[in-house]
Amino acid sequence: MNKLGMNMFVWTMSMDEELSNTLAFLKTSGFTFVEIPISDTNLPKWERIGQQLAEIGLEVQACTLCGPEHSLISTDPAVRRAGIDNLKKILDCAALAGATILMGPFYAGFKVFTGRPATAQEWAWSVEGMREVAEYAQTKDIVLAIEYLNRFETYLLTCADELVRYVEAVDHPNCRAAFDTFHANMEEKNIGDAIRKVAPYLVHVQISENDRSTPGKGHINLGEVFSVLQEVNYEGPIAIEAFGPNPPELAAATHIFRPMFESPEQLAVDGLAYIQSKLTAPTPTSVLA
């Protein structure tokens, strides 16, 4: 049975705010886990957050990304080394928080572009660096869930075909795939076929609408998404990811200029109910002629 979670981006970028009431609300609303963003490497902070989540009874997954100063495809070897070392520190924090998965697009600098397609050298740098990170992740009992993004946020991995090729190139049991419906909606010819493509490596799913609002309120065919997830026997975690007008720094980064939902809490409750209804719906069967 899939565990259902809520990404915390709709409330925070850093987990520095007072979130006790929010976390308790998510637990009582029926979520099994939260997906926490890790953007700093303050070990005592993440140990404290891990203890807080354990007391509430919420399981933990983590997400992160890399800025230009930590890009695994930088032409500067010192930057690439800093990127690998930073991801290892992020893994230390994730482990202290209790996470078993670290997901995200941390194979390259987020929103860092050269104006041309990725080169074979950039690909090789990223694969080599990620293999070292995966080795370290294994010592922490954490699986890396690599997420491809849309073309406006990265240029290294932007579709399921590239993601599968990347995971196979890294060739490590602790480097696997994540699937985000927002990016797939923009980049894939067929979302169902994209899920089938990544299915052998899929360990994490983010349900995110085309407008980053409440699941089921946009135009993505999430019915197909859940039908194919059942078809491929995906039993891993599923998280809601949404963005709103707060925190303002994140709204600016994700280009959210108008509210798409009543409140983060209402989005969470409605999104959870929608996903549960889809997971319990009968799987469509083909009618033979």
mmCIF file with all atom_site columns, N, CA, C and O in Angstrom, residues 242-284:
data_model
loop_
_atom_site.group_PDB
_atom_site.id
_atom_site.type_symbol
_atom_site.label_atom_id
_atom_site.label_alt_id
_atom_site.label_comp_id
_atom_site.label_asym_id
_atom_site.label_entity_id
_atom_site.label_seq_id
_atom_site.pdbx_PDB_ins_code
_atom_site.Cartn_x
_atom_site.Cartn_y
_atom_site.Cartn_z
_atom_site.occupancy
_atom_site.B_iso_or_equiv
_atom_site.pdbx_formal_charge
_atom_site.auth_seq_id
_atom_site.auth_comp_id
_atom_site.auth_asym_id
_atom_site.auth_atom_id
_atom_site.pdbx_PDB_model_num
ATOM 1   N N  . ALA A 1 242 ? 2.855   21.289 -4.053  1.00 0.00 ? 242 ALA A N  1
ATOM 2   C CA . ALA A 1 242 ? 2.143   22.476 -4.517  1.00 0.00 ? 242 ALA A CA 1
ATOM 3   C C  . ALA A 1 242 ? 2.926   23.716 -4.098  1.00 0.00 ? 242 ALA A C  1
ATOM 4   O O  . ALA A 1 242 ? 3.776   23.661 -3.206  1.00 0.00 ? 242 ALA A O  1
ATOM 5   N N  . PHE A 1 243 ? 2.619   24.833 -4.747  1.00 0.00 ? 243 PHE A N  1
ATOM 6   C CA . PHE A 1 243 ? 3.256   26.101 -4.400  1.00 0.00 ? 243 PHE A CA 1
ATOM 7   C C  . PHE A 1 243 ? 2.197   27.183 -4.301  1.00 0.00 ? 243 PHE A C  1
ATOM 8   O O  . PHE A 1 243 ? 1.226   27.199 -5.064  1.00 0.00 ? 243 PHE A O  1
ATOM 9   N N  . GLY A 1 244 ? 2.387   28.096 -3.361  1.00 0.00 ? 244 GLY A N  1
ATOM 10  C CA . GLY A 1 244 ? 1.445   29.193 -3.173  1.00 0.00 ? 244 GLY A CA 1
ATOM 11  C C  . GLY A 1 244 ? 2.162   30.518 -3.009  1.00 0.00 ? 244 GLY A C  1
ATOM 12  O O  . GLY A 1 244 ? 3.370   30.627 -3.252  1.00 0.00 ? 244 GLY A O  1
ATOM 13  N N  . PRO A 1 245 ? 1.453   31.552 -2.562  1.00 0.00 ? 245 PRO A N  1
ATOM 14  C CA . PRO A 1 245 ? 2.046   32.885 -2.420  1.00 0.00 ? 245 PRO A CA 1
ATOM 15  C C  . PRO A 1 245 ? 3.026   33.010 -1.260  1.00 0.00 ? 245 PRO A C  1
ATOM 16  O O  . PRO A 1 245 ? 3.742   34.001 -1.163  1.00 0.00 ? 245 PRO A O  1
ATOM 17  N N  . ASN A 1 246 ? 3.067   32.024 -0.391  1.00 0.00 ? 246 ASN A N  1
ATOM 18  C CA . ASN A 1 246 ? 4.025   32.016 0.712   1.00 0.00 ? 246 ASN A CA 1
ATOM 19  C C  . ASN A 1 246 ? 4.770   30.689 0.725   1.00 0.00 ? 246 ASN A C  1
ATOM 20  O O  . ASN A 1 246 ? 4.204   29.658 0.367   1.00 0.00 ? 246 ASN A O  1
ATOM 21  N N  . PRO A 1 247 ? 6.034   30.692 1.184   1.00 0.00 ? 247 PRO A N  1
ATOM 22  C CA . PRO A 1 247 ? 6.845   31.858 1.495   1.00 0.00 ? 247 PRO A CA 1
ATOM 23  C C  . PRO A 1 247 ? 7.163   32.675 0.235   1.00 0.00 ? 247 PRO A C  1
ATOM 24  O O  . PRO A 1 247 ? 7.288   32.104 -0.852  1.00 0.00 ? 247 PRO A O  1
ATOM 25  N N  . PRO A 1 248 ? 7.280   34.011 0.378   1.00 0.00 ? 248 PRO A N  1
ATOM 26  C CA . PRO A 1 248 ? 7.416   34.879 -0.802  1.00 0.00 ? 248 PRO A CA 1
ATOM 27  C C  . PRO A 1 248 ? 8.644   34.589 -1.656  1.00 0.00 ? 248 PRO A C  1
ATOM 28  O O  . PRO A 1 248 ? 8.597   34.724 -2.876  1.00 0.00 ? 248 PRO A O  1
ATOM 29  N N  . GLU A 1 249 ? 9.751   34.146 -1.031  1.00 0.00 ? 249 GLU A N  1
ATOM 30  C CA . GLU A 1 249 ? 10.952  33.843 -1.817  1.00 0.00 ? 249 GLU A CA 1
ATOM 31  C C  . GLU A 1 249 ? 10.694  32.657 -2.750  1.00 0.00 ? 249 GLU A C  1
ATOM 32  O O  . GLU A 1 249 ? 11.154  32.640 -3.896  1.00 0.00 ? 249 GLU A O  1
ATOM 33  N N  . LEU A 1 250 ? 9.940   31.690 -2.247  1.00 0.00 ? 250 LEU A N  1
ATOM 34  C CA . LEU A 1 250 ? 9.637   30.514 -3.059  1.00 0.00 ? 250 LEU A CA 1
ATOM 35  C C  . LEU A 1 250 ? 8.610   30.863 -4.137  1.00 0.00 ? 250 LEU A C  1
ATOM 36  O O  . LEU A 1 250 ? 8.696   30.377 -5.263  1.00 0.00 ? 250 LEU A O  1
ATOM 37  N N  . ALA A 1 251 ? 7.649   31.715 -3.790  1.00 0.00 ? 251 ALA A N  1
ATOM 38  C CA . ALA A 1 251 ? 6.664   32.153 -4.775  1.00 0.00 ? 251 ALA A CA 1
ATOM 39  C C  . ALA A 1 251 ? 7.361   32.866 -5.938  1.00 0.00 ? 251 ALA A C  1
ATOM 40  O O  . ALA A 1 251 ? 7.012   32.666 -7.105  1.00 0.00 ? 251 ALA A O  1
ATOM 41  N N  . ALA A 1 252 ? 8.359   33.684 -5.608  1.00 0.00 ? 252 ALA A N  1
ATOM 42  C CA . ALA A 1 252 ? 9.110   34.376 -6.658  1.00 0.00 ? 252 ALA A CA 1
ATOM 43  C C  . ALA A 1 252 ? 9.880   33.390 -7.516  1.00 0.00 ? 252 ALA A C  1
ATOM 44  O O  . ALA A 1 252 ? 9.909   33.492 -8.755  1.00 0.00 ? 252 ALA A O  1
ATOM 45  N N  . ALA A 1 253 ? 10.500  32.404 -6.876  1.00 0.00 ? 253 ALA A N  1
ATOM 46  C CA . ALA A 1 253 ? 11.313  31.427 -7.606  1.00 0.00 ? 253 ALA A CA 1
ATOM 47  C C  . ALA A 1 253 ? 10.467  30.532 -8.501  1.00 0.00 ? 253 ALA A C  1
ATOM 48  O O  . ALA A 1 253 ? 10.923  30.092 -9.561  1.00 0.00 ? 253 ALA A O  1
ATOM 49  N N  . THR A 1 254 ? 9.231   30.257 -8.087  1.00 0.00 ? 254 THR A N  1
ATOM 50  C CA . THR A 1 254 ? 8.357   29.359 -8.845  1.00 0.00 ? 254 THR A CA 1
ATOM 51  C C  . THR A 1 254 ? 7.316   30.117 -9.676  1.00 0.00 ? 254 THR A C  1
ATOM 52  O O  . THR A 1 254 ? 6.433   29.510 -10.264 1.00 0.00 ? 254 THR A O  1
ATOM 53  N N  . HIS A 1 255 ? 7.421   31.454 -9.664  1.00 0.00 ? 255 HIS A N  1
ATOM 54  C CA . HIS A 1 255 ? 6.557   32.311 -10.484 1.00 0.00 ? 255 HIS A CA 1
ATOM 55  C C  . HIS A 1 255 ? 5.075   32.154 -10.143 1.00 0.00 ? 255 HIS A C  1
ATOM 56  O O  . HIS A 1 255 ? 4.223   32.053 -11.024 1.00 0.00 ? 255 HIS A O  1
ATOM 57  N N  . ILE A 1 256 ? 4.785   32.123 -8.853  1.00 0.00 ? 256 ILE A N  1
ATOM 58  C CA . ILE A 1 256 ? 3.398   32.083 -8.396  1.00 0.00 ? 256 ILE A CA 1
ATOM 59  C C  . ILE A 1 256 ? 2.968   33.523 -8.112  1.00 0.00 ? 256 ILE A C  1
ATOM 60  O O  . ILE A 1 256 ? 3.405   34.138 -7.142  1.00 0.00 ? 256 ILE A O  1
ATOM 61  N N  . PHE A 1 257 ? 2.116   34.059 -8.966  1.00 0.00 ? 257 PHE A N  1
ATOM 62  C CA . PHE A 1 257 ? 1.722   35.459 -8.848  1.00 0.00 ? 257 PHE A CA 1
ATOM 63  C C  . PHE A 1 257 ? 0.258   35.648 -8.459  1.00 0.00 ? 257 PHE A C  1
ATOM 64  O O  . PHE A 1 257 ? -0.189  36.761 -8.251  1.00 0.00 ? 257 PHE A O  1
ATOM 65  N N  . ARG A 1 258 ? -0.478  34.546 -8.382  1.00 0.00 ? 258 ARG A N  1
ATOM 66  C CA . ARG A 1 258 ? -1.860  34.646 -7.930  1.00 0.00 ? 258 ARG A CA 1
ATOM 67  C C  . ARG A 1 258 ? -2.208  33.374 -7.169  1.00 0.00 ? 258 ARG A C  1
ATOM 68  O O  . ARG A 1 258 ? -1.697  32.298 -7.495  1.00 0.00 ? 258 ARG A O  1
ATOM 69  N N  . PRO A 1 259 ? -3.059  33.483 -6.139  1.00 0.00 ? 259 PRO A N  1
ATOM 70  C CA . PRO A 1 259 ? -3.398  32.297 -5.337  1.00 0.00 ? 259 PRO A CA 1
ATOM 71  C C  . PRO A 1 259 ? -4.207  31.297 -6.156  1.00 0.00 ? 259 PRO A C  1
ATOM 72  O O  . PRO A 1 259 ? -5.085  31.671 -6.925  1.00 0.00 ? 259 PRO A O  1
ATOM 73  N N  . MET A 1 260 ? -3.900  30.019 -5.953  1.00 0.00 ? 260 MET A N  1
ATOM 74  C CA . MET A 1 260 ? -4.564  28.951 -6.701  1.00 0.00 ? 260 MET A CA 1
ATOM 75  C C  . MET A 1 260 ? -5.447  28.089 -5.807  1.00 0.00 ? 260 MET A C  1
ATOM 76  O O  . MET A 1 260 ? -6.066  27.148 -6.301  1.00 0.00 ? 260 MET A O  1
ATOM 77  N N  . PHE A 1 261 ? -5.468  28.389 -4.503  1.00 0.00 ? 261 PHE A N  1
ATOM 78  C CA . PHE A 1 261 ? -6.251  27.576 -3.587  1.00 0.00 ? 261 PHE A CA 1
ATOM 79  C C  . PHE A 1 261 ? -6.569  28.408 -2.355  1.00 0.00 ? 261 PHE A C  1
ATOM 80  O O  . PHE A 1 261 ? -5.949  29.441 -2.091  1.00 0.00 ? 261 PHE A O  1
ATOM 81  N N  . GLU A 1 262 ? -7.559  27.938 -1.596  1.00 0.00 ? 262 GLU A N  1
ATOM 82  C CA . GLU A 1 262 ? -8.056  28.684 -0.437  1.00 0.00 ? 262 GLU A CA 1
ATOM 83  C C  . GLU A 1 262 ? -7.000  28.815 0.649   1.00 0.00 ? 262 GLU A C  1
ATOM 84  O O  . GLU A 1 262 ? -6.789  29.884 1.208   1.00 0.00 ? 262 GLU A O  1
ATOM 85  N N  . SER A 1 263 ? -6.343  27.727 0.974   1.00 0.00 ? 263 SER A N  1
ATOM 86  C CA . SER A 1 263 ? -5.298  27.720 1.997   1.00 0.00 ? 263 SER A CA 1
ATOM 87  C C  . SER A 1 263 ? -4.461  26.465 1.809   1.00 0.00 ? 263 SER A C  1
ATOM 88  O O  . SER A 1 263 ? -4.934  25.482 1.225   1.00 0.00 ? 263 SER A O  1
ATOM 89  N N  . PRO A 1 264 ? -3.222  26.464 2.306   1.00 0.00 ? 264 PRO A N  1
ATOM 90  C CA . PRO A 1 264 ? -2.425  25.243 2.211   1.00 0.00 ? 264 PRO A CA 1
ATOM 91  C C  . PRO A 1 264 ? -3.080  24.051 2.896   1.00 0.00 ? 264 PRO A C  1
ATOM 92  O O  . PRO A 1 264 ? -3.007  22.925 2.402   1.00 0.00 ? 264 PRO A O  1
ATOM 93  N N  . GLU A 1 265 ? -3.741  24.325 4.009   1.00 0.00 ? 265 GLU A N  1
ATOM 94  C CA . GLU A 1 265 ? -4.396  23.239 4.753   1.00 0.00 ? 265 GLU A CA 1
ATOM 95  C C  . GLU A 1 265 ? -5.550  22.647 3.955   1.00 0.00 ? 265 GLU A C  1
ATOM 96  O O  . GLU A 1 265 ? -5.719  21.422 3.907   1.00 0.00 ? 265 GLU A O  1
ATOM 97  N N  . GLN A 1 266 ? -6.343  23.519 3.312   1.00 0.00 ? 266 GLN A N  1
ATOM 98  C CA . GLN A 1 266 ? -7.451  23.022 2.496   1.00 0.00 ? 266 GLN A CA 1
ATOM 99  C C  . GLN A 1 266 ? -6.923  22.235 1.312   1.00 0.00 ? 266 GLN A C  1
ATOM 100 O O  . GLN A 1 266 ? -7.469  21.182 0.944   1.00 0.00 ? 266 GLN A O  1
ATOM 101 N N  . LEU A 1 267 ? -5.856  22.729 0.697   1.00 0.00 ? 267 LEU A N  1
ATOM 102 C CA . LEU A 1 267 ? -5.233  22.002 -0.410  1.00 0.00 ? 267 LEU A CA 1
ATOM 103 C C  . LEU A 1 267 ? -4.801  20.609 0.036   1.00 0.00 ? 267 LEU A C  1
ATOM 104 O O  . LEU A 1 267 ? -5.038  19.622 -0.663  1.00 0.00 ? 267 LEU A O  1
ATOM 105 N N  . ALA A 1 268 ? -4.161  20.532 1.198   1.00 0.00 ? 268 ALA A N  1
ATOM 106 C CA . ALA A 1 268 ? -3.667  19.247 1.694   1.00 0.00 ? 268 ALA A CA 1
ATOM 107 C C  . ALA A 1 268 ? -4.811  18.265 1.903   1.00 0.00 ? 268 ALA A C  1
ATOM 108 O O  . ALA A 1 268 ? -4.739  17.100 1.474   1.00 0.00 ? 268 ALA A O  1
ATOM 109 N N  . VAL A 1 269 ? -5.869  18.708 2.558   1.00 0.00 ? 269 VAL A N  1
ATOM 110 C CA . VAL A 1 269 ? -7.000  17.828 2.856   1.00 0.00 ? 269 VAL A CA 1
ATOM 111 C C  . VAL A 1 269 ? -7.705  17.384 1.572   1.00 0.00 ? 269 VAL A C  1
ATOM 112 O O  . VAL A 1 269 ? -7.997  16.197 1.377   1.00 0.00 ? 269 VAL A O  1
ATOM 113 N N  . ASP A 1 270 ? -7.970  18.341 0.690   1.00 0.00 ? 270 ASP A N  1
ATOM 114 C CA . ASP A 1 270 ? -8.656  18.001 -0.565  1.00 0.00 ? 270 ASP A CA 1
ATOM 115 C C  . ASP A 1 270 ? -7.780  17.127 -1.452  1.00 0.00 ? 270 ASP A C  1
ATOM 116 O O  . ASP A 1 270 ? -8.269  16.187 -2.094  1.00 0.00 ? 270 ASP A O  1
ATOM 117 N N  . GLY A 1 271 ? -6.487  17.428 -1.492  1.00 0.00 ? 271 GLY A N  1
ATOM 118 C CA . GLY A 1 271 ? -5.573  16.638 -2.313  1.00 0.00 ? 271 GLY A CA 1
ATOM 119 C C  . GLY A 1 271 ? -5.456  15.220 -1.813  1.00 0.00 ? 271 GLY A C  1
ATOM 120 O O  . GLY A 1 271 ? -5.436  14.263 -2.605  1.00 0.00 ? 271 GLY A O  1
ATOM 121 N N  . LEU A 1 272 ? -5.385  15.055 -0.497  1.00 0.00 ? 272 LEU A N  1
ATOM 122 C CA . LEU A 1 272 ? -5.301  13.717 0.079   1.00 0.00 ? 272 LEU A CA 1
ATOM 123 C C  . LEU A 1 272 ? -6.552  12.911 -0.247  1.00 0.00 ? 272 LEU A C  1
ATOM 124 O O  . LEU A 1 272 ? -6.469  11.734 -0.640  1.00 0.00 ? 272 LEU A O  1
ATOM 125 N N  . ALA A 1 273 ? -7.719  13.518 -0.086  1.00 0.00 ? 273 ALA A N  1
ATOM 126 C CA . ALA A 1 273 ? -8.970  12.815 -0.374  1.00 0.00 ? 273 ALA A CA 1
ATOM 127 C C  . ALA A 1 273 ? -9.037  12.400 -1.848  1.00 0.00 ? 273 ALA A C  1
ATOM 128 O O  . ALA A 1 273 ? -9.484  11.293 -2.179  1.00 0.00 ? 273 ALA A O  1
ATOM 129 N N  . TYR A 1 274 ? -8.575  13.290 -2.719  1.00 0.00 ? 274 TYR A N  1
ATOM 130 C CA . TYR A 1 274 ? -8.596  12.979 -4.156  1.00 0.00 ? 274 TYR A CA 1
ATOM 131 C C  . TYR A 1 274 ? -7.685  11.787 -4.464  1.00 0.00 ? 274 TYR A C  1
ATOM 132 O O  . TYR A 1 274 ? -8.084  10.857 -5.170  1.00 0.00 ? 274 TYR A O  1
ATOM 133 N N  . ILE A 1 275 ? -6.474  11.814 -3.931  1.00 0.00 ? 275 ILE A N  1
ATOM 134 C CA . ILE A 1 275 ? -5.530  10.724 -4.198  1.00 0.00 ? 275 ILE A CA 1
ATOM 135 C C  . ILE A 1 275 ? -6.052  9.403  -3.626  1.00 0.00 ? 275 ILE A C  1
ATOM 136 O O  . ILE A 1 275 ? -5.978  8.359  -4.281  1.00 0.00 ? 275 ILE A O  1
ATOM 137 N N  . GLN A 1 276 ? -6.599  9.449  -2.423  1.00 0.00 ? 276 GLN A N  1
ATOM 138 C CA . GLN A 1 276 ? -7.144  8.228  -1.836  1.00 0.00 ? 276 GLN A CA 1
ATOM 139 C C  . GLN A 1 276 ? -8.275  7.666  -2.688  1.00 0.00 ? 276 GLN A C  1
ATOM 140 O O  . GLN A 1 276 ? -8.387  6.441  -2.862  1.00 0.00 ? 276 GLN A O  1
ATOM 141 N N  . SER A 1 277 ? -9.102  8.545  -3.250  1.00 0.00 ? 277 SER A N  1
ATOM 142 C CA . SER A 1 277 ? -10.201 8.070  -4.099  1.00 0.00 ? 277 SER A CA 1
ATOM 143 C C  . SER A 1 277 ? -9.675  7.402  -5.356  1.00 0.00 ? 277 SER A C  1
ATOM 144 O O  . SER A 1 277 ? -10.257 6.424  -5.845  1.00 0.00 ? 277 SER A O  1
ATOM 145 N N  . LYS A 1 278 ? -8.567  7.911  -5.894  1.00 0.00 ? 278 LYS A N  1
ATOM 146 C CA . LYS A 1 278 ? -8.001  7.319  -7.105  1.00 0.00 ? 278 LYS A CA 1
ATOM 147 C C  . LYS A 1 278 ? -7.303  5.987  -6.813  1.00 0.00 ? 278 LYS A C  1
ATOM 148 O O  . LYS A 1 278 ? -7.340  5.065  -7.629  1.00 0.00 ? 278 LYS A O  1
ATOM 149 N N  . LEU A 1 279 ? -6.673  5.898  -5.650  1.00 0.00 ? 279 LEU A N  1
ATOM 150 C CA . LEU A 1 279 ? -5.960  4.665  -5.301  1.00 0.00 ? 279 LEU A CA 1
ATOM 151 C C  . LEU A 1 279 ? -6.915  3.516  -4.986  1.00 0.00 ? 279 LEU A C  1
ATOM 152 O O  . LEU A 1 279 ? -6.549  2.349  -5.111  1.00 0.00 ? 279 LEU A O  1
ATOM 153 N N  . THR A 1 280 ? -8.127  3.860  -4.559  1.00 0.00 ? 280 THR A N  1
ATOM 154 C CA . THR A 1 280 ? -9.100  2.821  -4.231  1.00 0.00 ? 280 THR A CA 1
ATOM 155 C C  . THR A 1 280 ? -10.061 2.522  -5.389  1.00 0.00 ? 280 THR A C  1
ATOM 156 O O  . THR A 1 280 ? -10.883 1.613  -5.290  1.00 0.00 ? 280 THR A O  1
ATOM 157 N N  . ALA A 1 281 ? -9.930  3.296  -6.481  1.00 0.00 ? 281 ALA A N  1
ATOM 158 C CA . ALA A 1 281 ? -10.804 3.068  -7.636  1.00 0.00 ? 281 ALA A CA 1
ATOM 159 C C  . ALA A 1 281 ? -10.402 1.774  -8.330  1.00 0.00 ? 281 ALA A C  1
ATOM 160 O O  . ALA A 1 281 ? -9.219  1.409  -8.357  1.00 0.00 ? 281 ALA A O  1
ATOM 161 N N  . PRO A 1 282 ? -11.345 1.053  -8.914  1.00 0.00 ? 282 PRO A N  1
ATOM 162 C CA . PRO A 1 282 ? -11.012 -0.179 -9.653  1.00 0.00 ? 282 PRO A CA 1
ATOM 163 C C  . PRO A 1 282 ? -10.087 0.138  -10.809 1.00 0.00 ? 282 PRO A C  1
ATOM 164 O O  . PRO A 1 282 ? -10.217 1.178  -11.463 1.00 0.00 ? 282 PRO A O  1
ATOM 165 N N  . THR A 1 283 ? -9.143  -0.759 -11.087 1.00 0.00 ? 283 THR A N  1
ATOM 166 C CA . THR A 1 283 ? -8.259  -0.588 -12.224 1.00 0.00 ? 283 THR A CA 1
ATOM 167 C C  . THR A 1 283 ? -9.010  -0.890 -13.496 1.00 0.00 ? 283 THR A C  1
ATOM 168 O O  . THR A 1 283 ? -9.628  -1.949 -13.618 1.00 0.00 ? 283 THR A O  1
ATOM 169 N N  . PRO A 1 284 ? -8.992  0.047  -14.475 1.00 0.00 ? 284 PRO A N  1
ATOM 170 C CA . PRO A 1 284 ? -9.714  -0.211 -15.740 1.00 0.00 ? 284 PRO A CA 1
ATOM 171 C C  . PRO A 1 284 ? -9.160  -1.468 -16.426 1.00 0.00 ? 284 PRO A C  1
ATOM 172 O O  . PRO A 1 284 ? -7.968  -1.726 -16.413 1.00 0.00 ? 284 PRO A O  1
#
